[in-house]
Short mmCIF file of C-alpha atoms in Angstrom, two decimals:
data_model
loop_
_atom_site.label_atom_id
_atom_site.label_comp_id
_atom_site.label_asym_id
_atom_site.label_seq_id
_atom_site.Cartn_x
_atom_site.Cartn_y
_atom_site.Cartn_z
CA UNK A 1 93.10 164.21 99.58
CA UNK A 2 92.42 167.25 98.55
CA UNK A 3 92.71 170.03 96.38
CA UNK A 4 94.68 171.74 99.56
CA UNK A 5 96.78 168.96 100.37
CA UNK A 6 97.48 167.94 96.39
CA UNK A 7 98.75 171.64 96.35
CA UNK A 8 100.68 171.51 99.44
CA UNK A 9 102.71 167.97 98.11
CA UNK A 10 103.49 169.66 95.49
CA UNK A 11 105.59 172.46 96.34
CA UNK A 12 107.17 169.78 99.13
CA UNK A 13 107.81 167.70 96.17
CA UNK A 14 109.25 171.05 93.66
CA UNK A 15 111.66 172.09 96.47
CA UNK A 16 113.18 169.23 97.35
CA UNK A 17 113.41 167.14 94.16
CA UNK A 18 117.00 168.30 93.32
CA UNK A 19 117.51 169.12 96.80
CA UNK A 20 119.30 166.52 98.84
CA UNK A 21 117.16 165.40 101.19
CA UNK A 22 115.14 162.91 99.17
CA UNK A 23 111.74 164.50 97.49
CA UNK A 24 110.21 161.41 97.70
CA UNK A 25 111.36 160.72 101.02
CA UNK A 26 109.85 163.93 102.01
CA UNK A 27 105.90 163.08 100.34
CA UNK A 28 106.11 159.50 102.22
CA UNK A 29 106.57 161.65 105.67
CA UNK A 30 104.52 164.78 104.94
CA UNK A 31 101.75 162.62 103.60
CA UNK A 32 101.25 161.37 107.07
CA UNK A 33 102.06 164.31 108.71
CA UNK A 34 98.33 165.62 106.78
CA UNK A 35 97.34 161.94 107.65
CA UNK A 36 96.92 161.33 103.97
CA UNK A 37 97.11 156.45 103.95
CA UNK A 38 100.17 155.13 102.09
CA UNK A 39 97.73 153.47 99.36
CA UNK A 40 99.49 152.48 95.92
CA UNK A 41 97.16 155.91 94.25
CA UNK A 42 98.74 157.86 96.30
CA UNK A 43 102.23 156.04 95.63
CA UNK A 44 101.54 157.13 92.53
CA UNK A 45 100.67 160.41 92.74
CA UNK A 46 104.07 160.83 95.23
CA UNK A 47 105.79 159.89 91.46
CA UNK A 48 103.65 161.27 88.96
CA UNK A 49 103.80 164.91 90.80
CA UNK A 50 107.71 164.44 90.36
CA UNK A 51 107.42 164.85 86.59
CA UNK A 52 106.13 168.92 87.59
CA UNK A 53 109.38 169.20 88.76
CA UNK A 54 110.82 167.81 85.29
CA UNK A 55 109.98 169.89 82.86
CA UNK A 56 111.23 172.49 85.22
CA UNK A 57 114.50 171.47 84.42
CA UNK A 58 113.40 170.78 80.93
CA UNK A 59 112.69 174.67 80.91
CA UNK A 60 115.03 176.04 82.08
CA UNK A 61 118.27 173.51 80.48
CA UNK A 62 115.96 173.41 77.22
CA UNK A 63 118.57 175.41 75.11
CA UNK A 64 121.81 173.37 76.37
CA UNK A 65 119.75 170.49 75.74
CA UNK A 66 119.16 171.10 72.24
CA UNK A 67 122.85 171.67 71.79
CA UNK A 68 124.43 169.04 73.27
CA UNK A 69 123.22 165.80 70.86
CA UNK A 70 126.54 164.32 73.22
CA UNK A 71 125.46 165.60 76.29
CA UNK A 72 121.73 163.93 76.17
CA UNK A 73 123.66 160.39 75.35
CA UNK A 74 125.47 160.46 78.51
CA UNK A 75 122.38 160.78 80.76
CA UNK A 76 120.90 158.35 78.32
CA UNK A 77 123.69 155.89 79.18
CA UNK A 78 123.43 156.90 83.30
CA UNK A 79 120.05 156.19 83.07
CA UNK A 80 120.51 152.23 81.93
CA UNK A 81 121.39 151.37 85.48
CA UNK A 82 118.55 152.35 87.51
CA UNK A 83 115.77 151.90 84.54
CA UNK A 84 117.16 148.59 84.35
CA UNK A 85 116.35 147.61 88.05
CA UNK A 86 113.62 149.87 88.70
CA UNK A 87 111.88 147.91 85.86
CA UNK A 88 112.90 144.45 87.69
CA UNK A 89 112.54 145.29 91.54
CA UNK A 90 109.50 147.09 91.22
CA UNK A 91 107.41 145.42 93.57
CA UNK A 92 109.87 144.94 96.09
CA UNK A 93 111.20 148.84 96.43
CA UNK A 94 107.61 149.87 96.24
CA UNK A 95 106.99 147.69 99.57
CA UNK A 96 109.91 150.50 100.82
CA UNK A 97 107.45 153.39 101.16
CA UNK A 98 107.15 153.78 104.52
CA UNK A 99 107.93 156.43 106.72
CA UNK A 100 110.43 154.23 108.74
CA UNK A 101 112.24 152.83 106.33
CA UNK A 102 112.89 157.19 104.96
CA UNK A 103 114.34 158.19 108.31
CA UNK A 104 116.14 155.66 108.34
CA UNK A 105 117.52 157.12 105.19
CA UNK A 106 117.87 160.42 106.12
CA UNK A 107 120.11 159.65 108.99
CA UNK A 108 122.81 157.15 107.01
CA UNK A 109 122.89 159.31 104.32
CA UNK A 110 123.29 161.69 105.75
CA UNK A 111 126.75 160.42 107.63
CA UNK A 112 127.66 159.38 104.08
CA UNK A 113 127.15 163.30 102.97
CA UNK A 114 129.54 164.15 106.14
CA UNK A 115 132.49 161.34 105.09
CA UNK A 116 132.50 161.86 100.86
CA UNK A 117 132.77 165.84 102.41
CA UNK A 118 135.22 165.00 104.34
CA UNK A 119 137.04 163.16 101.39
CA UNK A 120 136.49 165.99 99.38
CA UNK A 121 138.44 168.57 101.46
CA UNK A 122 141.83 166.34 100.80
CA UNK A 123 140.91 167.17 96.65
CA UNK A 124 143.77 169.06 95.14
CA UNK A 125 141.81 169.93 92.16
CA UNK A 126 138.36 171.91 91.63
CA UNK A 127 136.60 169.51 89.93
CA UNK A 128 135.57 168.72 86.21
CA UNK A 129 132.98 169.92 84.40
CA UNK A 130 129.68 169.05 82.52
CA UNK A 131 131.43 169.85 79.05
CA UNK A 132 134.26 167.00 80.82
CA UNK A 133 132.31 164.01 81.55
CA UNK A 134 132.83 160.43 80.20
CA UNK A 135 130.64 157.57 78.89
CA UNK A 136 132.07 155.71 81.88
CA UNK A 137 131.86 158.48 85.13
CA UNK A 138 128.45 159.00 83.98
CA UNK A 139 127.63 155.19 83.35
CA UNK A 140 129.30 155.51 87.77
CA UNK A 141 126.57 158.16 88.56
CA UNK A 142 123.72 155.61 87.11
CA UNK A 143 124.98 153.44 89.26
CA UNK A 144 124.91 155.45 92.51
CA UNK A 145 121.35 156.59 91.50
CA UNK A 146 119.78 153.12 91.40
CA UNK A 147 120.61 153.12 95.73
CA UNK A 148 117.88 156.08 94.91
CA UNK A 149 114.86 153.59 94.67
CA UNK A 150 115.37 153.66 98.56
CA UNK A 151 112.98 156.32 98.92
CA UNK A 152 115.10 158.67 102.02
CA UNK A 153 118.19 158.15 100.20
CA UNK A 154 116.84 161.39 97.63
CA UNK A 155 118.55 160.62 93.74
CA UNK A 156 119.62 164.42 93.65
CA UNK A 157 122.01 163.51 96.65
CA UNK A 158 123.25 160.67 95.55
CA UNK A 159 124.62 161.55 92.48
CA UNK A 160 125.49 164.77 92.82
CA UNK A 161 127.54 163.41 94.90
CA UNK A 162 128.71 160.52 93.21
CA UNK A 163 128.67 163.44 90.96
CA UNK A 164 131.40 164.44 92.83
CA UNK A 165 133.46 161.56 93.40
CA UNK A 166 134.36 160.44 90.29
CA UNK A 167 135.82 163.84 89.97
CA UNK A 168 133.41 166.60 88.96
CA UNK A 169 133.14 170.42 89.51
CA UNK A 170 129.49 171.18 92.80
CA UNK A 171 128.52 173.17 89.73
CA UNK A 172 128.58 170.40 87.63
CA UNK A 173 127.72 167.23 89.88
CA UNK A 174 124.36 169.30 90.39
CA UNK A 175 123.79 170.13 86.60
CA UNK A 176 124.40 165.89 85.89
CA UNK A 177 121.66 165.66 87.92
CA UNK A 178 119.81 167.18 87.41
CA UNK A 179 119.69 166.16 83.69
CA UNK A 180 119.59 162.51 84.54
CA UNK A 181 116.81 163.56 86.03
CA UNK A 182 114.51 163.92 83.20
CA UNK A 183 114.35 160.23 82.05
CA UNK A 184 115.12 158.58 85.04
CA UNK A 185 111.63 160.07 86.75
CA UNK A 186 109.93 160.21 83.07
CA UNK A 187 110.31 156.38 82.92
CA UNK A 188 108.83 156.31 86.75
CA UNK A 189 105.96 158.61 85.95
CA UNK A 190 104.61 155.96 82.78
CA UNK A 191 105.65 152.94 84.26
CA UNK A 192 103.37 153.56 87.13
CA UNK A 193 100.58 155.01 85.56
CA UNK A 194 101.16 152.08 83.30
CA UNK A 195 100.80 150.35 86.00
CA UNK A 196 98.22 151.35 87.86
CA UNK A 197 95.91 152.79 85.54
CA UNK A 198 92.70 151.24 86.31
CA UNK A 199 93.31 152.08 90.21
CA UNK A 200 91.97 156.25 89.30
CA UNK A 201 89.13 157.88 89.68
CA UNK A 202 88.43 162.12 88.44
CA UNK A 203 89.69 163.43 91.79
CA UNK A 204 93.09 161.81 91.31
CA UNK A 205 93.87 163.42 88.59
CA UNK A 206 92.24 166.81 89.90
CA UNK A 207 94.63 165.65 92.55
CA UNK A 208 97.66 164.82 90.88
CA UNK A 209 97.01 168.41 88.26
CA UNK A 210 97.05 170.46 90.73
CA UNK A 211 100.57 168.25 92.42
CA UNK A 212 102.23 168.73 88.93
CA UNK A 213 101.54 172.27 88.15
CA UNK A 214 102.86 173.46 92.14
CA UNK A 215 105.86 171.28 91.91
CA UNK A 216 106.92 172.70 88.97
CA UNK A 217 107.25 175.75 90.24
CA UNK A 218 108.58 175.72 93.32
CA UNK A 219 111.11 173.88 91.51
CA UNK A 220 112.21 176.56 89.26
CA UNK A 221 112.56 177.91 92.42
CA UNK A 222 114.39 174.79 93.97
CA UNK A 223 116.99 174.33 91.18
CA UNK A 224 117.94 178.46 91.03
CA UNK A 225 118.58 178.32 94.78
CA UNK A 226 120.38 175.50 95.34
CA UNK A 227 123.40 176.68 91.82
CA UNK A 228 123.39 179.81 94.10
CA UNK A 229 123.91 177.79 97.46
CA UNK A 230 126.02 175.49 96.17
CA UNK A 231 129.12 178.21 94.84
CA UNK A 232 130.19 179.09 97.85
CA UNK A 233 128.48 176.49 100.49
CA UNK A 234 129.47 172.54 101.50
CA UNK A 235 126.79 170.25 101.67
CA UNK A 236 128.00 169.81 105.69
CA UNK A 237 123.81 171.94 105.91
CA UNK A 238 121.78 169.17 104.08
CA UNK A 239 123.58 166.27 106.05
CA UNK A 240 123.22 168.09 109.02
CA UNK A 241 119.36 167.88 108.30
CA UNK A 242 118.73 164.35 107.07
CA UNK A 243 120.13 163.32 109.92
CA UNK A 244 118.50 165.98 112.08
CA UNK A 245 114.81 165.57 109.99
CA UNK A 246 115.55 161.36 110.34
CA UNK A 247 115.61 161.74 114.34
CA UNK A 248 113.27 163.64 114.90
CA UNK A 249 110.54 161.41 112.31
CA UNK A 250 111.34 158.41 114.60
CA UNK A 251 110.54 160.05 117.34
CA UNK A 252 107.18 161.35 116.49
CA UNK A 253 106.06 159.98 113.52
CA UNK A 254 103.46 156.59 115.05
#
């Protein structure tokens, strides 16, 4: 993999990490389009550059993270299901990192989004804010997040929809999803590097650095764009995109 390819994948990661379209899935599909093989080293690269996007969350929400210890504890509670299941099912999850799996999950997730949005149309209240979430609801969102270990499901999509289903408003659900990404992706990155440290060469680390920096920059852009979008729109456009992308990749990828 070249530095240019690493930068391209960093752009894909940064823009897609917090959109409900599956950043891991898009990295796998983009790698397939660039004809980059899904080796163990490349799978770790795809997970590791996500930490650049997570740094963007820390940067944007640094004041809230410093002043709200209760919010941090709720984020940690939500992380527990994915943390435990990710550790227990590590090898099984890695076997799912295939373009065909991503395509099927993009389609399935798109259909689920449409169903949830239809359900939400009948909800009378505006939804709870970020400050109102309970530990029980945080844990429920964390359980739903664990589905996103399957590439193509979308971690942000699962947690945002989970937040909406437990009664949060759109902005609060998105922001809790952003914050929940911090422990989830940092743990995934650290565990992947620990399990595969010996397979990296110097060139691999250069590629990771290029992808990391690029994903940070474009994640800042992606977060702000999503928050602006959801103030006046539903997630139906993302659902349609997921279904269309999944079908196209099934048709045209080998």
